[in-house]
Amino acid sequence: MSTKPRVTSYDVAAAAGVSRTTVSFVLNNAPNQSIPESTRQAVFGAAKLLGYTPSAAAKTLRAGTSHLVLCIAPDWQPSALMDAGLSILTEELRAAGFATVVAKSANNPRSLDILWQTISPAIIVAMFDVADDVRARIDRLRVPLVEAFFHSYGSRHDVDELQIETGRQQAEYVIDRGAQRVTYVAPPVDRDDIDIHTDRLRGVVETLERRGLAAAQVVAISGEGLPSPSDIALITAGHESERLAVCCYNDDIALGVITAARTAGLNVPGDLSVIGVDDLPMCQLVSPTITTVRFDVPGHMKQVAQRIKVALGIDDPSPSIPRSYSSVIRRESA
Amino acid sequence: MSTKPRVTSYDVAAAAGVSRTTVSFVLNNAPNQSIPESTRQAVFGAAKLLGYTPSAAAKTLRAGTSHLVLCIAPDWQPSALMDAGLSILTEELRAAGFATVVAKSANNPRSLDILWQTISPAIIVAMFDVADDVRARIDRLRVPLVEAFFHSYGSRHDVDELQIETGRQQAEYVIDRGAQRVTYVAPPVDRDDIDIHTDRLRGVVETLERRGLAAAQVVAISGEGLPSPSDIALITAGHESERLAVCCYNDDIALGVITAARTAGLNVPGDLSVIGVDDLPMCQLVSPTITTVRFDVPGHMKQVAQRIKVALGIDDPSPSIPRSYSSVIRRESA
DNA sequence: ACCGACTACTAACACGAGACAGTAACACCT
DNA sequence: AGGTGTTACTGTCTCGTGTTAGTAGTCGGT
C-alpha cells in the first residue's frame, strides 16, 4: 500500500532540510556538538511528523551490542511465581534503558539456535538450571550469562541453595512446633520439576539430621492429583505413637494430603500437621488454612536485577549480604 | 580476554580459504549456485570449528525483516493460562523457523518505546485488549498486529467473545441442572482484570435473560480473599425458597464461596451449587471437588498460531469454522 | 589584514550479512 | 577455431545507524 515501507533517518533529514548526520546528533543528544535550538526543533518536528522510529537492527549492528535482556525459561516451569518476578525485572531494567523479553522452550537446543539467529541480546538470564550443552551455546555467543536462581557457577554439580533453603525452613518450622517424625510428600515421579523437588527434599533431610530426628519417609504421589488411600496410609503411618508432620513439595500436594487425610477420618492439624510451598491464593481459602513457605519474589528479583546490572557494567557490585528470601507463613494446618 | 570479540562470516571465509560470498552461499543453501562438495565441507568445517553464529542484527537489517514473533502482555495478566499457551505457540512457530519471545509491562507505553528501539519483530501478538495509544504506536512500526484473545478489530468497543462465552457456559450449565436463581460473585473491585470480569458477567446475564430467569444478583468480594459473613449472607440469600446457583469469576473465588458457605452451615451442592473458571489443579483436590469451566488453551493457541502464520504470509487462510474453546468440567460442587 | 577559535553543519566509513552481476577456467559441439 | 554453456567462484553494493574527520563561514583580537 505504501511505497516507502519504513521511515528512516534519511527521510527525517530531508524533511527537516538538514543532513542525516545532524539528525543523528540531535536525536542522540551528541556531546561536543553545537546545534542551535531552531535546528533541533526542526528535526524533532520532522521526526514526530513522520513517526520516525530508529531501526533496532541497524542500531544494534552499529553499536555491536543491544539494550536487550533475554530471559530464557523452560517449558515446564511454573510461571505463576516467575510472572511477578519478570514484571519486577522488566521494571528495574527499564529504568536503566534496557528492554526485557522472555523466551520459553529454552531447554530445547534447537529453539535456542533459532533464537540466536533472530535476536542479539546484551545478556542472557537463565531462569533454570542450565545444562552443559546450553551453556556451551551461550558461551559461543560471547554474551554474559546470569543464572537467576542459582548462586554457584562452574561445576556441573551446582545445587540450588534457594530450593534447599525452602526445605530447611519447612523442617525447622515443624520441628520447632513439636514434630517428632517427618514425612516428605513428592509429586508424581515422571514430572519435569524433579530437580526442584530433590533440592527441597535435601533441605528437609539435612535439617532432620542436624536436629537429631529420624530420617524422613519419602512418598511420591502415585496418581496425578489426590493421594490414593494407600498413599495416605503410607503418609500417615505412625501418627498414633508420635507427633507427625508432613512436608509437601508444594501447596497443591499439601491440599491433596489434607483432603485425603480428612476423608480417611484424620484431623489436620490434630493428628498430623501439613506444610506446603508457594503460598497460592487458595491457601487462605480452604479450611484448615494451609501453612506454607513463601518465596519473596520481589526481593529476590531486585537482587537479580542488581546482578544483571553489574554484569552489564552499569552498576557497581555492592557488597550485598546474601540473605534468604523464603519464610514460613503460619496458618492453621501446621 | 579475546582480541576478536565476535566470529564473523569473514573469519569463516579466511579459515576455509574462500571468499565471504561463498560462505554465505554455502550456509544459506543458495539456489542456482554450484558449489562442489569439497568446498561445502571446508566451509561447514570452518564454521563449526570457529563456533560461527551469524549476527542476528546484520541479518535482520539486510533482510528488512526478522523471524521474530513478539508477544506483548500486561503486568497484571495471570500467566498460569498464558504459560501453557506460549509454549505451544513457541513450538508451532519454531517449526516455521520463527522465534517467539514475550515482553511484559506492555500496557506501559514507555516500555514499548524501549522495546521498539531494541528489537525488530516481524509481527506483534497482543495477549490483551490493546488500547488505542498502544495500537497507534504499533501502526507506526508498520508491523502487523494479531490479537490473541479477541476476534473483532477496529472499534474501541471490542468485546471479548471468548470471555463472554465462558460466562454463557457457566449459566447454561447451572440452568440445565435445575437452577432457578443465579448469583454472580466477582473479585474485589479494585483489580486490573476488571475487563475480563465484566465480559464473563455479561455472558451470564445474557444467558439468564435468554432462558427467562430473573436477572442475576452481583456480589463483589469485599476483602481480599475469603468472602466475609455479610458477603455470604448476600450470596446465599433466598436459597431456602429457590434452587440457587453461584457463578464465580474464577476457581479461587469459588473455593472461597464454598468454604465460607460451609462455615455458615450450608451444604454444597445441596443448598447451593457453585461453579468456577480455570480448572486449577486444586479443583480436584478439595471436597467437594469444584465444577469449573476450562479453556482449551492448546486448541485456541494452535488457532492463534495459524492466524499468525497467515499474517506472516507463510500459510493460507483456511476457512476454519469458529468454535468455542471452553467447556464445563463437571465435578461435585455443581 | 591576518591568524586562530568557534559555530554549524556534512561526507564518508564501519558494523555483518545477503545477493546481484561479473569473470576466469574449462568443456563441448560443429 | 570460434562460439556457447557450465562450473566455481569473487567484487561490490545494500540495509540504517553512529561516529570521526573535515570544512565552509563568522567572529574576535591584535
mmCIF file of C-alpha atoms in Angstrom, chain B:
data_model
loop_
_atom_site.group_PDB
_atom_site.id
_atom_site.type_symbol
_atom_site.label_atom_id
_atom_site.label_comp_id
_atom_site.label_asym_id
_atom_site.label_seq_id
_atom_site.Cartn_x
_atom_site.Cartn_y
_atom_site.Cartn_z
ATOM 1 C CA MET B 1 40.360 -11.682 27.038
ATOM 2 C CA SER B 2 39.811 -12.389 23.385
ATOM 3 C CA THR B 3 41.032 -9.837 20.880
ATOM 4 C CA LYS B 4 38.308 -10.821 18.436
ATOM 5 C CA PRO B 5 35.032 -10.375 20.219
ATOM 6 C CA ARG B 6 32.907 -11.930 17.551
ATOM 7 C CA VAL B 7 33.294 -14.592 14.899
ATOM 8 C CA THR B 8 32.027 -13.236 11.587
ATOM 9 C CA SER B 9 31.489 -14.863 8.245
ATOM 10 C CA TYR B 10 34.704 -13.168 7.171
ATOM 11 C CA ASP B 11 36.628 -15.257 9.685
ATOM 12 C CA VAL B 12 34.981 -18.398 8.397
ATOM 13 C CA ALA B 13 35.887 -17.438 4.828
ATOM 14 C CA ALA B 14 39.514 -16.914 5.760
ATOM 15 C CA ALA B 15 39.671 -20.207 7.613
ATOM 16 C CA ALA B 16 38.083 -22.101 4.742
ATOM 17 C CA GLY B 17 40.206 -20.367 2.127
ATOM 18 C CA VAL B 18 37.299 -18.968 0.142
ATOM 19 C CA SER B 19 35.514 -15.651 -0.179
ATOM 20 C CA ARG B 20 32.866 -14.424 2.192
ATOM 21 C CA THR B 21 30.307 -14.684 -0.577
ATOM 22 C CA THR B 22 30.958 -18.371 -0.957
ATOM 23 C CA VAL B 23 30.478 -18.854 2.758
ATOM 24 C CA SER B 24 27.144 -17.111 2.534
ATOM 25 C CA PHE B 25 26.099 -19.283 -0.395
ATOM 26 C CA VAL B 26 27.020 -22.480 1.371
ATOM 27 C CA LEU B 27 25.463 -21.654 4.706
ATOM 28 C CA ASN B 28 22.228 -20.429 3.158
ATOM 29 C CA ASN B 29 21.931 -23.184 0.553
ATOM 30 C CA ALA B 30 21.699 -20.558 -2.144
ATOM 31 C CA PRO B 31 19.782 -21.844 -5.159
ATOM 32 C CA ASN B 32 21.192 -21.565 -8.689
ATOM 33 C CA GLN B 33 24.667 -21.907 -7.314
ATOM 34 C CA SER B 34 27.001 -24.802 -7.920
ATOM 35 C CA ILE B 35 29.355 -25.464 -5.052
ATOM 36 C CA PRO B 36 31.336 -28.717 -5.046
ATOM 37 C CA GLU B 37 31.013 -30.922 -2.021
ATOM 38 C CA SER B 38 34.644 -30.424 -1.055
ATOM 39 C CA THR B 39 34.211 -26.667 -0.724
ATOM 40 C CA ARG B 40 30.963 -27.085 1.150
ATOM 41 C CA GLN B 41 32.611 -29.327 3.678
ATOM 42 C CA ALA B 42 35.512 -26.922 4.095
ATOM 43 C CA VAL B 43 33.081 -24.108 4.877
ATOM 44 C CA PHE B 44 30.963 -26.185 7.233
ATOM 45 C CA GLY B 45 34.094 -27.396 8.970
ATOM 46 C CA ALA B 46 35.496 -23.918 9.464
ATOM 47 C CA ALA B 47 32.141 -22.626 10.704
ATOM 48 C CA LYS B 48 31.810 -25.399 13.242
ATOM 49 C CA LEU B 49 35.423 -25.101 14.318
ATOM 50 C CA LEU B 50 35.166 -21.387 14.961
ATOM 51 C CA GLY B 51 31.714 -21.659 16.503
ATOM 52 C CA TYR B 52 30.269 -19.249 13.988
ATOM 53 C CA THR B 53 26.854 -17.802 14.722
ATOM 54 C CA PRO B 54 25.560 -15.253 12.219
ATOM 55 C CA SER B 55 24.761 -11.824 13.621
ATOM 56 C CA ALA B 56 21.050 -11.511 14.142
ATOM 57 C CA ALA B 57 21.221 -7.746 13.844
ATOM 58 C CA ALA B 58 23.012 -7.834 10.494
ATOM 59 C CA LYS B 59 20.692 -10.486 9.135
ATOM 60 C CA THR B 60 17.650 -8.511 10.163
ATOM 61 C CA LEU B 61 18.988 -5.257 8.806
ATOM 62 C CA ARG B 62 19.844 -6.809 5.478
ATOM 63 C CA ALA B 63 16.622 -8.755 5.119
ATOM 64 C CA GLY B 64 14.488 -5.810 6.224
ATOM 65 C CA THR B 65 12.518 -8.137 8.458
ATOM 66 C CA SER B 66 13.235 -10.710 11.113
ATOM 67 C CA HIS B 67 11.912 -14.119 12.015
ATOM 68 C CA LEU B 68 10.791 -12.894 15.391
ATOM 69 C CA VAL B 69 7.326 -13.063 16.890
ATOM 70 C CA LEU B 70 6.876 -10.685 19.796
ATOM 71 C CA CYS B 71 4.083 -11.349 22.257
ATOM 72 C CA ILE B 72 3.160 -8.463 24.479
ATOM 73 C CA ALA B 73 1.393 -8.978 27.778
ATOM 74 C CA PRO B 74 0.382 -6.636 30.574
ATOM 75 C CA ASP B 75 1.854 -6.928 34.049
ATOM 76 C CA TRP B 76 -1.317 -7.995 35.736
ATOM 77 C CA GLN B 77 -2.257 -10.814 33.447
ATOM 78 C CA PRO B 78 -2.496 -14.194 35.135
ATOM 79 C CA SER B 79 0.069 -16.174 33.288
ATOM 80 C CA ALA B 80 -0.812 -19.632 34.527
ATOM 81 C CA LEU B 81 -3.026 -19.848 31.498
ATOM 82 C CA MET B 82 -0.752 -17.848 29.278
ATOM 83 C CA ASP B 83 2.127 -20.066 30.068
ATOM 84 C CA ALA B 84 0.979 -23.291 28.519
ATOM 85 C CA GLY B 85 -0.258 -21.283 25.571
ATOM 86 C CA LEU B 86 3.081 -19.649 24.992
ATOM 87 C CA SER B 87 4.865 -22.958 24.975
ATOM 88 C CA ILE B 88 2.525 -24.174 22.296
ATOM 89 C CA LEU B 89 2.848 -21.002 20.291
ATOM 90 C CA THR B 90 6.626 -21.193 20.506
ATOM 91 C CA GLU B 91 6.531 -24.788 19.369
ATOM 92 C CA GLU B 92 4.213 -24.172 16.425
ATOM 93 C CA LEU B 93 6.170 -21.196 15.184
ATOM 94 C CA ARG B 94 9.522 -22.821 15.676
ATOM 95 C CA ALA B 95 8.503 -25.375 13.088
ATOM 96 C CA ALA B 96 8.178 -22.455 10.682
ATOM 97 C CA GLY B 97 11.592 -21.096 11.647
ATOM 98 C CA PHE B 98 10.311 -18.288 13.820
ATOM 99 C CA ALA B 99 11.436 -17.451 17.336
ATOM 100 C CA THR B 100 8.873 -16.314 19.876
ATOM 101 C CA VAL B 101 9.510 -14.035 22.826
ATOM 102 C CA VAL B 102 7.274 -12.369 25.374
ATOM 103 C CA ALA B 103 7.525 -8.881 26.782
ATOM 104 C CA LYS B 104 5.721 -7.890 29.933
ATOM 105 C CA SER B 105 4.648 -4.409 31.023
ATOM 106 C CA ALA B 106 3.285 -3.957 27.560
ATOM 107 C CA ASN B 107 0.443 -1.839 28.821
ATOM 108 C CA ASN B 108 3.074 0.764 29.626
ATOM 109 C CA PRO B 109 3.789 2.933 26.563
ATOM 110 C CA ARG B 110 7.262 3.830 27.786
ATOM 111 C CA SER B 111 8.139 0.144 27.936
ATOM 112 C CA LEU B 112 7.008 -0.267 24.374
ATOM 113 C CA ASP B 113 9.138 2.607 23.147
ATOM 114 C CA ILE B 114 12.231 0.959 24.588
ATOM 115 C CA LEU B 115 11.188 -2.326 23.024
ATOM 116 C CA TRP B 116 10.926 -0.911 19.526
ATOM 117 C CA GLN B 117 14.404 0.548 19.795
ATOM 118 C CA THR B 118 15.759 -2.797 20.853
ATOM 119 C CA ILE B 119 14.166 -5.497 18.743
ATOM 120 C CA SER B 120 12.608 -5.653 15.284
ATOM 121 C CA PRO B 121 9.801 -8.181 15.323
ATOM 122 C CA ALA B 122 8.184 -9.459 12.168
ATOM 123 C CA ILE B 123 4.831 -9.435 13.906
ATOM 124 C CA ILE B 124 3.349 -8.484 17.241
ATOM 125 C CA VAL B 125 0.890 -10.629 19.146
ATOM 126 C CA ALA B 126 -1.117 -8.916 21.847
ATOM 127 C CA MET B 127 -2.323 -11.071 24.720
ATOM 128 C CA PHE B 128 -4.684 -8.405 25.967
ATOM 129 C CA ASP B 129 -7.138 -5.777 24.850
ATOM 130 C CA VAL B 130 -4.945 -3.245 23.076
ATOM 131 C CA ALA B 131 -5.611 0.363 23.975
ATOM 132 C CA ASP B 132 -5.736 2.970 21.243
ATOM 133 C CA ASP B 133 -2.420 4.602 22.074
ATOM 134 C CA VAL B 134 -0.619 1.272 22.010
ATOM 135 C CA ARG B 135 -2.288 0.412 18.732
ATOM 136 C CA ALA B 136 -1.119 3.708 17.275
ATOM 137 C CA ARG B 137 2.461 3.005 18.298
ATOM 138 C CA ILE B 138 2.372 -0.384 16.646
ATOM 139 C CA ASP B 139 0.848 1.025 13.474
ATOM 140 C CA ARG B 140 3.789 3.387 13.167
ATOM 141 C CA LEU B 141 6.189 0.479 13.064
ATOM 142 C CA ARG B 142 4.461 -0.977 10.023
ATOM 143 C CA VAL B 143 4.380 -4.315 11.791
ATOM 144 C CA PRO B 144 1.233 -6.444 11.683
ATOM 145 C CA LEU B 145 -0.669 -6.963 14.901
ATOM 146 C CA VAL B 146 -2.555 -10.090 15.884
ATOM 147 C CA GLU B 147 -4.778 -10.085 18.928
ATOM 148 C CA ALA B 148 -4.678 -13.473 20.594
ATOM 149 C CA PHE B 149 -7.844 -13.235 22.593
ATOM 150 C CA PHE B 150 -10.050 -11.009 20.522
ATOM 151 C CA HIS B 151 -11.901 -11.663 17.373
ATOM 152 C CA SER B 152 -13.205 -8.316 16.310
ATOM 153 C CA TYR B 153 -10.988 -5.403 15.430
ATOM 154 C CA GLY B 154 -11.160 -1.759 14.616
ATOM 155 C CA SER B 155 -13.665 -0.459 17.073
ATOM 156 C CA ARG B 156 -12.768 0.741 20.518
ATOM 157 C CA HIS B 157 -15.751 -1.175 21.774
ATOM 158 C CA ASP B 158 -14.236 -4.531 21.059
ATOM 159 C CA VAL B 159 -15.634 -7.213 23.203
ATOM 160 C CA ASP B 160 -14.097 -10.450 24.179
ATOM 161 C CA GLU B 161 -16.224 -13.175 22.736
ATOM 162 C CA LEU B 162 -14.111 -15.767 24.485
ATOM 163 C CA GLN B 163 -14.796 -14.387 27.941
ATOM 164 C CA ILE B 164 -18.465 -13.903 27.217
ATOM 165 C CA GLU B 165 -18.685 -17.492 26.070
ATOM 166 C CA THR B 166 -17.180 -18.596 29.378
ATOM 167 C CA GLY B 167 -19.949 -16.841 31.294
ATOM 168 C CA ARG B 168 -22.535 -18.329 28.969
ATOM 169 C CA GLN B 169 -21.267 -21.822 29.596
ATOM 170 C CA GLN B 170 -21.455 -21.341 33.358
ATOM 171 C CA ALA B 171 -25.024 -20.117 33.196
ATOM 172 C CA GLU B 172 -26.218 -22.704 30.676
ATOM 173 C CA TYR B 173 -24.784 -25.478 32.808
ATOM 174 C CA VAL B 174 -26.356 -24.460 36.103
ATOM 175 C CA ILE B 175 -29.706 -23.717 34.479
ATOM 176 C CA ASP B 176 -29.681 -27.085 32.753
ATOM 177 C CA ARG B 177 -29.018 -28.648 36.134
ATOM 178 C CA GLY B 178 -32.087 -27.006 37.624
ATOM 179 C CA ALA B 179 -31.001 -23.652 38.988
ATOM 180 C CA GLN B 180 -33.864 -21.198 39.486
ATOM 181 C CA ARG B 181 -31.878 -18.258 40.755
ATOM 182 C CA VAL B 182 -28.309 -17.275 39.874
ATOM 183 C CA THR B 183 -25.830 -15.130 41.776
ATOM 184 C CA TYR B 184 -22.584 -13.897 40.245
ATOM 185 C CA VAL B 185 -19.582 -13.411 42.531
ATOM 186 C CA ALA B 186 -16.886 -11.045 41.299
ATOM 187 C CA PRO B 187 -13.391 -10.280 42.579
ATOM 188 C CA PRO B 188 -12.696 -7.186 44.683
ATOM 189 C CA VAL B 189 -13.450 -4.148 42.583
ATOM 190 C CA ASP B 190 -10.025 -2.512 42.534
ATOM 191 C CA ARG B 191 -8.303 -5.161 40.459
ATOM 192 C CA ASP B 192 -6.843 -4.890 36.977
ATOM 193 C CA ASP B 193 -8.739 -7.764 35.458
ATOM 194 C CA ILE B 194 -11.996 -5.897 35.574
ATOM 195 C CA ASP B 195 -12.471 -6.202 31.795
ATOM 196 C CA ILE B 196 -12.392 -9.959 31.938
ATOM 197 C CA HIS B 197 -14.756 -9.981 34.860
ATOM 198 C CA THR B 198 -17.304 -7.758 33.185
ATOM 199 C CA ASP B 199 -17.181 -9.790 29.979
ATOM 200 C CA ARG B 200 -17.816 -13.034 31.847
ATOM 201 C CA LEU B 201 -20.621 -11.430 33.752
ATOM 202 C CA ARG B 202 -22.125 -10.237 30.504
ATOM 203 C CA GLY B 203 -22.245 -13.825 29.288
ATOM 204 C CA VAL B 204 -24.086 -14.895 32.405
ATOM 205 C CA VAL B 205 -26.551 -12.018 32.298
ATOM 206 C CA GLU B 206 -27.318 -12.530 28.650
ATOM 207 C CA THR B 207 -27.951 -16.235 29.145
ATOM 208 C CA LEU B 208 -30.261 -15.709 32.104
ATOM 209 C CA GLU B 209 -32.312 -13.329 30.050
ATOM 210 C CA ARG B 210 -32.484 -15.688 27.099
ATOM 211 C CA ARG B 211 -33.524 -18.562 29.348
ATOM 212 C CA GLY B 212 -36.175 -16.470 31.058
ATOM 213 C CA LEU B 213 -34.675 -16.299 34.537
ATOM 214 C CA ALA B 214 -34.548 -13.277 36.794
ATOM 215 C CA ALA B 215 -31.513 -11.010 36.465
ATOM 216 C CA ALA B 216 -28.507 -12.155 38.447
ATOM 217 C CA GLN B 217 -27.567 -10.631 41.732
ATOM 218 C CA VAL B 218 -23.938 -9.488 41.558
ATOM 219 C CA VAL B 219 -21.720 -9.543 44.641
ATOM 220 C CA ALA B 220 -18.112 -8.325 44.700
ATOM 221 C CA ILE B 221 -15.975 -9.833 47.427
ATOM 222 C CA SER B 222 -15.344 -7.096 49.950
ATOM 223 C CA GLY B 223 -11.998 -8.238 51.345
ATOM 224 C CA GLU B 224 -9.054 -9.711 49.532
ATOM 225 C CA GLY B 225 -9.720 -13.430 49.732
ATOM 226 C CA LEU B 226 -12.441 -15.207 51.648
ATOM 227 C CA PRO B 227 -15.975 -13.776 51.400
ATOM 228 C CA SER B 228 -16.977 -12.140 54.678
ATOM 229 C CA PRO B 229 -20.055 -13.326 56.610
ATOM 230 C CA SER B 230 -22.026 -10.424 55.190
ATOM 231 C CA ASP B 231 -20.847 -11.331 51.671
ATOM 232 C CA ILE B 232 -22.066 -14.867 52.234
ATOM 233 C CA ALA B 233 -25.376 -13.667 53.559
ATOM 234 C CA LEU B 234 -25.862 -11.694 50.360
ATOM 235 C CA ILE B 235 -24.661 -14.514 48.124
ATOM 236 C CA THR B 236 -26.867 -17.165 49.650
ATOM 237 C CA ALA B 237 -29.942 -15.030 50.240
ATOM 238 C CA GLY B 238 -33.050 -16.847 49.088
ATOM 239 C CA HIS B 239 -31.569 -20.330 48.890
ATOM 240 C CA GLU B 240 -34.400 -21.636 51.076
ATOM 241 C CA SER B 241 -37.106 -20.827 48.562
ATOM 242 C CA GLU B 242 -35.398 -21.489 45.221
ATOM 243 C CA ARG B 243 -32.665 -23.701 43.874
ATOM 244 C CA LEU B 244 -29.661 -21.383 43.938
ATOM 245 C CA ALA B 245 -26.516 -21.496 41.797
ATOM 246 C CA VAL B 246 -23.451 -19.303 42.216
ATOM 247 C CA CYS B 247 -21.346 -18.487 39.156
ATOM 248 C CA CYS B 248 -17.906 -17.355 40.250
ATOM 249 C CA TYR B 249 -15.381 -15.264 38.382
ATOM 250 C CA ASN B 250 -12.734 -17.943 38.901
ATOM 251 C CA ASP B 251 -11.844 -21.032 40.901
ATOM 252 C CA ASP B 252 -10.291 -19.136 43.800
ATOM 253 C CA ILE B 253 -13.493 -17.205 44.297
ATOM 254 C CA ALA B 254 -15.473 -20.438 44.009
ATOM 255 C CA LEU B 255 -13.321 -22.059 46.679
ATOM 256 C CA GLY B 256 -13.793 -19.077 48.948
ATOM 257 C CA VAL B 257 -17.553 -19.208 48.488
ATOM 258 C CA ILE B 258 -17.633 -22.933 49.232
ATOM 259 C CA THR B 259 -15.502 -22.610 52.352
ATOM 260 C CA ALA B 260 -17.456 -19.637 53.677
ATOM 261 C CA ALA B 261 -20.798 -21.307 52.924
ATOM 262 C CA ARG B 262 -19.814 -24.427 54.812
ATOM 263 C CA THR B 263 -18.619 -22.336 57.731
ATOM 264 C CA ALA B 264 -22.058 -20.734 57.707
ATOM 265 C CA GLY B 265 -23.576 -24.207 57.977
ATOM 266 C CA LEU B 266 -24.670 -24.601 54.370
ATOM 267 C CA ASN B 267 -24.132 -27.621 52.192
ATOM 268 C CA VAL B 268 -22.583 -27.539 48.702
ATOM 269 C CA PRO B 269 -24.106 -28.589 46.351
ATOM 270 C CA GLY B 270 -27.170 -29.380 48.488
ATOM 271 C CA ASP B 271 -28.147 -25.835 49.489
ATOM 272 C CA LEU B 272 -26.367 -24.089 46.678
ATOM 273 C CA SER B 273 -24.272 -25.170 43.741
ATOM 274 C CA VAL B 274 -21.045 -23.390 42.845
ATOM 275 C CA ILE B 275 -19.160 -23.192 39.554
ATOM 276 C CA GLY B 276 -15.761 -21.606 38.853
ATOM 277 C CA VAL B 277 -13.489 -20.863 35.918
ATOM 278 C CA ASP B 278 -9.931 -22.019 35.160
ATOM 279 C CA ASP B 279 -9.767 -25.642 36.281
ATOM 280 C CA LEU B 280 -6.874 -25.066 38.653
ATOM 281 C CA PRO B 281 -5.217 -28.247 39.923
ATOM 282 C CA MET B 282 -6.729 -27.713 43.339
ATOM 283 C CA CYS B 283 -10.263 -28.162 41.969
ATOM 284 C CA GLN B 284 -9.762 -31.902 42.114
ATOM 285 C CA LEU B 285 -8.079 -31.746 45.491
ATOM 286 C CA VAL B 286 -10.794 -30.246 47.639
ATOM 287 C CA SER B 287 -14.025 -31.666 48.931
ATOM 288 C CA PRO B 288 -16.416 -31.129 47.263
ATOM 289 C CA THR B 289 -14.442 -31.111 44.036
ATOM 290 C CA ILE B 290 -15.151 -27.964 42.066
ATOM 291 C CA THR B 291 -17.133 -27.840 38.848
ATOM 292 C CA THR B 292 -15.488 -25.342 36.558
ATOM 293 C CA VAL B 293 -15.130 -24.031 33.023
ATOM 294 C CA ARG B 294 -11.891 -24.971 31.378
ATOM 295 C CA PHE B 295 -10.456 -23.060 28.496
ATOM 296 C CA ASP B 296 -8.773 -25.251 25.924
ATOM 297 C CA VAL B 297 -5.513 -23.344 25.729
ATOM 298 C CA PRO B 298 -3.705 -25.701 23.345
ATOM 299 C CA GLY B 299 -6.629 -25.703 20.960
ATOM 300 C CA HIS B 300 -7.031 -21.956 20.997
ATOM 301 C CA MET B 301 -3.316 -21.311 20.697
ATOM 302 C CA LYS B 302 -2.993 -23.553 17.682
ATOM 303 C CA GLN B 303 -5.650 -21.454 16.063
ATOM 304 C CA VAL B 304 -3.783 -18.284 17.062
ATOM 305 C CA ALA B 305 -0.602 -19.752 15.602
ATOM 306 C CA GLN B 306 -2.488 -20.320 12.374
ATOM 307 C CA ARG B 307 -3.684 -16.715 12.329
ATOM 308 C CA ILE B 308 -0.136 -15.544 12.920
ATOM 309 C CA LYS B 309 1.172 -17.645 10.061
ATOM 310 C CA VAL B 310 -1.451 -16.197 7.781
ATOM 311 C CA ALA B 311 -0.496 -12.682 8.814
ATOM 312 C CA LEU B 312 3.129 -13.553 8.111
ATOM 313 C CA GLY B 313 2.199 -14.899 4.732
ATOM 314 C CA ILE B 314 3.592 -18.353 5.380
ATOM 315 C CA ASP B 315 0.269 -20.129 5.426
ATOM 316 C CA ASP B 316 -3.024 -19.895 3.623
ATOM 317 C CA PRO B 317 -6.100 -18.658 5.407
ATOM 318 C CA SER B 318 -8.054 -21.824 5.934
ATOM 319 C CA PRO B 319 -11.788 -21.424 6.237
ATOM 320 C CA SER B 320 -11.687 -22.548 9.856
ATOM 321 C CA ILE B 321 -15.074 -22.792 11.454
ATOM 322 C CA PRO B 322 -15.074 -20.585 14.520
ATOM 323 C CA ARG B 323 -15.613 -22.740 17.574
ATOM 324 C CA SER B 324 -15.715 -22.384 21.297
ATOM 325 C CA TYR B 325 -12.655 -23.432 23.184
ATOM 326 C CA SER B 326 -14.201 -23.544 26.620
ATOM 327 C CA SER B 327 -16.183 -26.346 28.189
ATOM 328 C CA VAL B 328 -17.624 -27.222 31.564
ATOM 329 C CA ILE B 329 -15.772 -29.812 33.639
ATOM 330 C CA ARG B 330 -18.453 -31.455 35.732
ATOM 331 C CA ARG B 331 -17.498 -32.227 39.304
ATOM 332 C CA GLU B 332 -19.246 -32.275 42.669
ATOM 333 C CA SER B 333 -19.858 -28.614 43.517
ATOM 334 C CA ALA B 334 -22.485 -28.021 40.843
#
